[in-house]
Amino acid sequence: GEDVEQSLFLSVREGDSSVINCTYTDSSSTYLYWYKQEPGAGLQLLTYIFSNMDMKQDQRLTVLLNKKDKHLSLRIADTQTGDSAIYFCAESPTGNTPLVFGKGTRLSVIA
Amino acid sequence: EPEVTQTPSHQVTQMGQEVILRCVPISNHLYFYWYRQILGQKVEFLVSFYNNEISEKSEIFDDQFSVERPDGSNFTLKIRSTKLEDSAMYFCASSEQRAGELFFGEGSRLTVL
């Protein structure tokens, strides 16, 4: 079945760039998402990318997609303490089928 | 900003008891979902609901689970006879369109003893 894998923890210093990586197995994945979960809050959609794109940039966020390796990454430039959260990678073959999530990467930003 | 709200935030129950988790989706949304996350595991899809009926469900969503939209604003998940392995964070979500952005609630943590 479909699977999404992420590393569980990442620690960076304030001001550095963070790169959170994700791999997926479903070759038909068309929509790939990054969600953010702050403590005590729900899952918030950060950004998404379609499989016909290689890169998407949105302010401090850059998403890179390597379809050949089925690898997705989220880069956060100039990481701030407010970026400390759990980041979930998710995929969907059609965009309207249930999302398949990874376990989430806990990002800790050290001041 | 409109948001999805869930109650209770945390519920502790004895094995075998019935539990109802409540959600108030965003008012103009038409599609509703339940996901769950067992501690340390992945967020898993349970069920989607549209037009007062289940549109899709996972194999996790067995006969012990049911969903209902009793009054046009609430969307509930009922677990008929809880098991230890039902302990998890349950997330409700809603979307305006079928392929639209999902808005998640803060989650209800269920602990089954």
Coordinates of C-alpha atoms in Angstrom, one line a residue:
Chain A
G1 CA 0.0 0.0 0.0
E2 CA 0.9 3.6 0.0
D3 CA 3.5 4.8 2.5
V4 CA 5.0 8.1 3.5
E5 CA 8.2 8.2 5.5
Q6 CA 9.8 11.1 7.4
S7 CA 12.6 11.5 9.9
L8 CA 11.1 12.1 13.3
F9 CA 13.3 14.9 14.7
L10 CA 15.2 17.9 13.4
S11 CA 17.0 20.5 15.5
V12 CA 18.3 23.8 14.0
R13 CA 19.6 27.1 15.3
E14 CA 17.5 30.2 14.9
G15 CA 18.4 31.9 11.6
D16 CA 19.6 28.8 9.9
S17 CA 17.7 27.0 7.2
S18 CA 15.7 23.8 8.0
V19 CA 15.2 21.0 5.5
I20 CA 12.6 18.4 6.3
N21 CA 12.6 15.4 4.0
C22 CA 9.9 12.9 3.0
T23 CA 9.8 9.9 0.8
Y24 CA 6.7 8.3 -0.6
T25 CA 6.0 5.0 -2.4
D26 CA 2.9 5.7 -4.5
S27 CA 4.1 6.5 -8.0
S28 CA 0.7 7.8 -8.9
S29 CA 0.8 10.5 -6.2
T30 CA -0.3 13.7 -7.8
Y31 CA -0.8 16.0 -4.9
L32 CA 1.9 16.3 -2.1
Y33 CA 1.3 18.4 1.0
W34 CA 3.1 19.8 4.0
Y35 CA 1.0 20.4 7.1
K36 CA 2.2 22.1 10.3
Q37 CA 1.0 21.2 13.8
E38 CA 1.8 23.6 16.6
P39 CA 1.4 22.5 20.2
G40 CA -2.3 22.2 21.1
A41 CA -3.4 23.1 17.6
G42 CA -4.8 21.2 14.6
L43 CA -3.0 20.4 11.4
Q44 CA -2.5 23.5 9.3
L45 CA -1.9 23.3 5.5
L46 CA 1.4 25.0 4.8
T47 CA 1.9 24.4 1.2
Y48 CA 1.3 21.8 -1.5
I49 CA 2.8 20.9 -4.9
F50 CA 1.5 19.1 -7.9
S51 CA 3.5 16.3 -9.4
N52 CA 4.0 18.2 -12.6
M53 CA 6.1 20.7 -10.7
D54 CA 9.7 20.4 -9.4
M55 CA 9.7 23.3 -7.1
K56 CA 7.4 25.7 -5.4
Q57 CA 8.4 28.7 -3.4
D58 CA 6.3 30.7 -1.0
Q59 CA 8.1 33.3 1.0
R60 CA 10.4 31.5 3.4
L61 CA 9.2 28.1 2.3
T62 CA 10.6 26.1 -0.7
V63 CA 9.2 22.7 -1.7
L64 CA 11.4 20.5 -3.9
L65 CA 10.0 17.4 -5.6
N66 CA 12.1 14.7 -7.1
K67 CA 9.6 12.4 -8.8
K68 CA 12.2 9.9 -9.9
D69 CA 13.3 9.3 -6.3
K70 CA 9.9 10.0 -4.9
H71 CA 11.4 12.5 -2.5
L72 CA 9.8 15.6 -1.2
S73 CA 11.5 18.3 0.9
L74 CA 10.5 21.4 2.7
R75 CA 13.1 24.1 3.2
I76 CA 12.4 26.8 5.7
A77 CA 14.7 29.8 5.3
D78 CA 15.8 31.9 8.3
T79 CA 14.1 29.5 10.8
Q80 CA 12.5 31.2 13.7
T81 CA 11.5 29.9 17.1
G82 CA 7.9 30.2 16.0
D83 CA 8.6 27.6 13.4
S84 CA 9.0 25.0 16.1
A85 CA 6.3 22.5 15.4
I86 CA 5.6 19.1 13.9
Y87 CA 5.6 19.0 10.1
F88 CA 3.6 16.3 8.3
C89 CA 4.2 15.2 4.8
A90 CA 1.1 13.9 3.0
E91 CA 0.2 12.6 -0.4
S92 CA -3.0 11.9 -2.4
P93 CA -3.2 10.3 -5.9
T94 CA -6.0 12.5 -7.1
G95 CA -6.4 15.3 -4.6
N96 CA -9.8 14.1 -3.6
T97 CA -8.8 10.7 -2.2
P98 CA -7.9 10.4 1.5
L99 CA -4.6 11.8 2.4
V100 CA -1.8 9.4 3.4
F101 CA 0.4 11.0 6.1
G102 CA 3.8 10.5 7.4
K103 CA 4.5 10.3 11.1
G104 CA 5.6 13.9 11.3
T105 CA 9.0 15.6 11.9
R106 CA 9.4 17.5 15.1
L107 CA 11.3 20.6 14.4
S108 CA 13.0 22.3 17.3
V109 CA 14.5 25.7 16.9
I110 CA 17.2 26.7 19.3
A111 CA 17.6 30.4 20.0
Chain B
E1 CA -11.0 33.2 10.8
P2 CA -13.4 30.3 10.7
E3 CA -12.1 27.1 12.3
V4 CA -13.1 23.6 13.0
T5 CA -13.7 23.0 16.7
Q6 CA -13.6 19.7 18.5
T7 CA -14.8 18.6 21.9
P8 CA -13.8 17.2 24.3
S9 CA -10.1 18.0 24.0
H10 CA -9.3 15.0 26.2
Q11 CA -11.5 12.0 27.2
V12 CA -10.5 9.2 29.5
T13 CA -12.8 6.1 29.4
Q14 CA -12.9 2.5 30.5
M15 CA -12.6 -0.3 28.0
G16 CA -16.0 -1.3 26.6
Q17 CA -17.6 2.1 27.1
E18 CA -19.2 4.1 24.3
V19 CA -17.5 7.4 23.4
I20 CA -18.8 10.2 21.2
L21 CA -16.4 12.8 19.9
R22 CA -17.9 16.0 18.6
C23 CA -16.8 18.3 15.9
V24 CA -18.3 21.6 14.5
P25 CA -17.0 22.0 10.9
I26 CA -16.7 25.3 9.2
S27 CA -20.2 26.4 8.4
N28 CA -20.1 26.5 4.6
H29 CA -18.1 23.3 4.2
L30 CA -19.8 20.3 2.7
Y31 CA -17.2 17.5 3.2
F32 CA -16.3 16.1 6.6
Y33 CA -13.6 13.8 7.7
W34 CA -12.2 11.9 10.7
Y35 CA -8.6 11.0 11.0
R36 CA -6.7 9.6 14.0
Q37 CA -3.1 9.4 15.2
I38 CA -2.1 6.7 17.6
L39 CA 0.8 8.0 19.7
G40 CA 4.1 7.8 17.7
Q41 CA 2.3 6.5 14.6
K42 CA 1.0 8.1 11.4
V43 CA -2.1 10.2 11.0
E44 CA -4.6 7.7 9.5
F45 CA -7.8 8.3 7.5
L46 CA -10.9 6.9 9.1
V47 CA -13.9 8.2 7.2
S48 CA -15.3 10.9 4.9
F49 CA -18.8 12.1 4.9
Y50 CA -20.8 14.1 2.3
N51 CA -24.5 14.7 1.8
N52 CA -25.4 12.9 5.0
E53 CA -23.7 9.7 4.1
I54 CA -20.3 8.1 4.3
S55 CA -18.5 8.6 1.0
E56 CA -15.4 6.6 1.9
K57 CA -14.0 4.7 4.8
S58 CA -10.8 2.9 5.7
E59 CA -10.5 -0.7 7.0
I60 CA -9.9 0.8 10.5
F61 CA -13.5 2.1 10.4
D62 CA -15.2 -1.1 11.4
D63 CA -18.7 -1.8 12.9
Q64 CA -17.6 -0.3 16.2
F65 CA -17.4 3.2 14.6
S66 CA -20.2 5.3 13.3
V67 CA -20.5 9.0 12.2
E68 CA -23.5 11.2 12.2
R69 CA -24.5 14.8 11.4
P70 CA -27.4 15.1 13.9
D71 CA -28.3 18.7 13.6
G72 CA -26.7 20.4 10.6
S73 CA -23.8 21.8 12.5
N74 CA -22.3 19.0 14.5
F75 CA -20.4 16.0 13.1
T76 CA -19.9 13.2 15.5
L77 CA -17.8 10.1 15.7
K78 CA -19.1 7.3 17.9
I79 CA -17.1 4.4 19.1
R80 CA -19.5 1.8 20.4
S81 CA -17.4 -0.3 22.7
T82 CA -13.9 1.1 23.1
K83 CA -10.8 -1.0 23.1
L84 CA -7.4 -0.2 24.4
E85 CA -6.1 0.2 20.9
D86 CA -8.6 3.0 20.2
S87 CA -6.5 5.3 22.4
A88 CA -5.4 8.0 20.0
M89 CA -5.8 11.6 18.9
Y90 CA -8.8 12.0 16.7
F91 CA -8.8 14.8 14.2
C92 CA -11.9 16.2 12.5
A93 CA -11.5 18.0 9.2
S94 CA -13.8 19.7 6.8
S95 CA -13.5 21.1 3.3
E96 CA -15.5 23.2 1.0
Q97 CA -14.9 21.1 -2.1
R98 CA -14.1 17.4 -2.5
A99 CA -10.6 18.2 -3.6
G100 CA -10.2 21.3 -1.6
E101 CA -8.0 22.2 1.3
L102 CA -8.8 20.3 4.5
F103 CA -9.1 22.4 7.6
F104 CA -8.4 20.4 10.7
G105 CA -9.5 20.8 14.3
E106 CA -7.2 20.7 17.3
G107 CA -8.0 17.1 17.9
S108 CA -9.6 15.1 20.7
R109 CA -7.3 12.8 22.7
L110 CA -9.0 9.6 23.7
T111 CA -7.4 7.5 26.4
V112 CA -8.9 4.0 26.9
L113 CA -8.0 2.3 30.2

